[in-house]
Amino acid sequence: MPEAPTAKPAPVCGYAPGAHREALEFIEHVTANAGKVQRRVLAEILAQNAPAEYLRRYGVFGSLDAADGFRRLVPLVTYEGLLPDILRIANGDTSPILSGKPISEFLTSSGTSGGERKLMPTIADELDRRSLLYSLLMPVMSQSVPGLDKGKAMYLLFVKAESRTPGGLVARPVLTSYYRSRQFLDRPHDPYTAYTSPNEAILCVDSYQSMYAQLVCGLVHRADVLRVGAVFASGFLRAIRFLEKHWPRLCHDIRTGELDSSVITDRAVRDAVGRVLRADPALADEIEAECGRPSWEGIIRRLWPRTKYIDVIVTGTMSQYIPTLVFYGRGLPLTCTMYASSECYFGLNLNPMCKPSDVAYTLIPTMCYFEFLPVHSSNGNAEPTHRDLIDLIDVRLGHEYELVVTTYSGLYRYRVGDVLRVVGFKNEAPMFRFVRRQNVALSIDSDKTDETELHAAVSGAVQHLAPFGASLVEYTSYADATTIPGHYVLFWELRAGSTAVPASVFEDCCLSVEEALNSVYRQGRACGRLIGPLEIRVVAEGTFDKLMDYALSRGASINQYKAPRCVRPGPVVELLDARVQAKYFSPKCPKWSPGNKQWNNTKAELVSNGDAA
Ligand code: AMP
């Protein structure tokens, strides 16, 4: 098998501070030779994991033909398919089940299976691969934004308490694992990644103390801050809301130079913040003057005047936060720099200052072996198999694919569940737009509404609120099967405007959502038997914060938390229902006619699909 031309190999755990040219050369090299690099990566994974029982089970051994055997024999798999192996590892079986290297810990993904968080086994080397990807971020960013070494970054980063599996392995979110690693904690000084948050504040498992301490430090350094951010937009906005609530207390601490001892009880955090906090009444006055103004529009620019951009992920469903970020940032660019998961870190946005709607991620071919499952139209019923898979360099512009990865940690042809669209190429390597997470669906009957469709429908409907100055802060949905027929419920948290919104306008919103949903849904509604009128339940301000607190108390991590777009019956729906202030229903059926384009090829199809609906 031909090897990739040997350019200087990348340093194992990433490029040294300032080695921007080398890092950019690495990106050039691996994207220009993506096909060859991918073949080498597959060969490396199979050689490293030759002892793994999983590969042997499928007849793949670490010989020269391993790659060929892999391509022919290893099936597509989902988390559920791996669960028996994962549980063996969790229960203490240390034999090489998935990986030839020892499993160092479990990463707890935000995805769930059977109501439980997914557990991703990982190996120690993966931390180096993650560090390598991180080390590419500033070289790429500095091409667009010069001078980022002349100040600090206020990034709000959090860890979560760890647990242990019955077999004794640590289980924690991937970012907790990274922030606790030597790769992060012993990183050499880099003027491009000088954070305002001390490590002790990041590592504090009490998220209230951690947030408080990080914001104090961010405010103390306000004159030096060049960029602000968090991992996902939701986490950053949570910080802004925290500030809205607690700024008088934070200012008091800055005025006196003393941390409120009733808030910060963690000794290490107190000491770390104490190293930067000095009594500074003038700074406290400035911050109070900004925070005390009636409108918080542009508060980020006002509090951190040298900020050049807000670094948060706003792709996927996070895009609904864009208007709020634009409000607080008064037009500050929003940058989405990277695409990653607990299974593996995938790639980078090589044009990070582009508009959020133009964000495309280039998968870095050294991270894992990538394959792609074409997304079939909804009437393609056959279960996909590994024979449908396409290699990284063979994907086609404009086409959508589900991402499938084979990792050094020992996932083989694992369906990540993300749908990506090819929007361009960097050399040989495709660039992908994040389209949606697969299988997040509302369904009452044979209708299926995915997250993207729901999001578009909700975005259209909320336009009805604009004349009243009201806007949607957050939403989720629920297929309420307790009514007959069942119906879709949307929980909306609103920011009130100057005028009260009449009930008829909310009813228009209900209908507008329904009109925007797919024809199977509208048919189910139009016939009146299968799906009941869509309902909007307006919930009290702060409800979605409570929902996040609930998720955190159940083990979610602030960094990875995303408000669920669909919820299932149970405690979450109870939490939401307990805060409902008003309910509105769609006043009539959405339009539907039998001549729908999707089904009108033959009469037989029409009939059978009509039956199905
Ligand atoms: P987790 O395993 O909890 O870290 O979640 C990983 C998932 O988060 C990915 O599979 C994506 O669905 C989502 N995600 C990660 N990065 C991005 C991004 N840049 N844009 C959109 N979604 C993302």
PDB file of C-alpha atoms and ligand atoms in Angstrom, residues 108-111 174 232 313 315-316 338-343 346 361 416 418 434 437 560 562, ligand 1:
ATOM      1  CA  THR A 108     -19.634  10.244  28.492  1.00  0.00           C
ATOM      2  CA  SER A 109     -21.307  11.536  25.381  1.00  0.00           C
ATOM      3  CA  SER A 110     -24.269  13.914  25.379  1.00  0.00           C
ATOM      4  CA  GLY A 111     -26.081  11.329  23.282  1.00  0.00           C
ATOM      5  CA  VAL A 174     -14.430  14.506  26.877  1.00  0.00           C
ATOM      6  CA  PHE A 232     -21.356  25.951  22.504  1.00  0.00           C
ATOM      7  CA  ILE A 313     -20.384  26.856  18.034  1.00  0.00           C
ATOM      8  CA  THR A 315     -23.902  25.517  13.736  1.00  0.00           C
ATOM      9  CA  GLY A 316     -26.596  22.852  13.899  1.00  0.00           C
ATOM     10  CA  MET A 338     -14.063  23.181  15.258  1.00  0.00           C
ATOM     11  CA  TYR A 339     -16.184  20.068  14.932  1.00  0.00           C
ATOM     12  CA  ALA A 340     -15.660  17.283  17.439  1.00  0.00           C
ATOM     13  CA  SER A 341     -17.339  14.615  19.510  1.00  0.00           C
ATOM     14  CA  SER A 342     -16.676  12.223  22.342  1.00  0.00           C
ATOM     15  CA  GLU A 343     -15.985   9.475  19.800  1.00  0.00           C
ATOM     16  CA  PHE A 346     -13.035  15.543  13.536  1.00  0.00           C
ATOM     17  CA  TYR A 361     -15.591  21.987   8.547  1.00  0.00           C
ATOM     18  CA  VAL A 416     -21.815   9.044  14.676  1.00  0.00           C
ATOM     19  CA  ASP A 418     -24.443  13.459  12.221  1.00  0.00           C
ATOM     20  CA  PHE A 434     -23.171  20.386   9.564  1.00  0.00           C
ATOM     21  CA  ARG A 437     -28.098  15.118  13.986  1.00  0.00           C
ATOM     22  CA  GLN A 560     -21.525  19.995  26.093  1.00  0.00           C
ATOM     23  CA  LYS A 562     -27.466  21.612  24.378  1.00  0.00           C
TER      24      LYS A 562
HETATM   25  P1  AMP B   1     -20.664  14.892  22.401  1.00  0.00           P
HETATM   26  O1  AMP B   1     -20.357  13.500  22.032  1.00  0.00           O
HETATM   27  O2  AMP B   1     -21.569  15.045  23.575  1.00  0.00           O
HETATM   28  O3  AMP B   1     -19.410  15.682  22.536  1.00  0.00           O
HETATM   29  O4  AMP B   1     -21.472  15.544  21.175  1.00  0.00           O
HETATM   30  C1  AMP B   1     -20.914  15.508  19.890  1.00  0.00           C
HETATM   31  C2  AMP B   1     -21.936  16.015  18.937  1.00  0.00           C
HETATM   32  O5  AMP B   1     -22.117  17.423  19.088  1.00  0.00           O
HETATM   33  C3  AMP B   1     -21.532  15.837  17.490  1.00  0.00           C
HETATM   34  O6  AMP B   1     -21.702  14.524  17.022  1.00  0.00           O
HETATM   35  C4  AMP B   1     -22.452  16.838  16.832  1.00  0.00           C
HETATM   36  O7  AMP B   1     -23.766  16.332  16.714  1.00  0.00           O
HETATM   37  C5  AMP B   1     -22.439  17.995  17.844  1.00  0.00           C
HETATM   38  N1  AMP B   1     -21.393  18.954  17.434  1.00  0.00           N
HETATM   39  C6  AMP B   1     -20.102  18.970  17.775  1.00  0.00           C
HETATM   40  N2  AMP B   1     -19.443  19.968  17.171  1.00  0.00           N
HETATM   41  C7  AMP B   1     -20.368  20.597  16.407  1.00  0.00           C
HETATM   42  C8  AMP B   1     -20.315  21.708  15.521  1.00  0.00           C
HETATM   43  N3  AMP B   1     -19.184  22.394  15.312  1.00  0.00           N
HETATM   44  N4  AMP B   1     -21.455  22.065  14.882  1.00  0.00           N
HETATM   45  C9  AMP B   1     -22.616  21.391  15.095  1.00  0.00           C
HETATM   46  N5  AMP B   1     -22.719  20.353  15.923  1.00  0.00           N
HETATM   47  C10 AMP B   1     -21.609  19.959  16.573  1.00  0.00           C
END
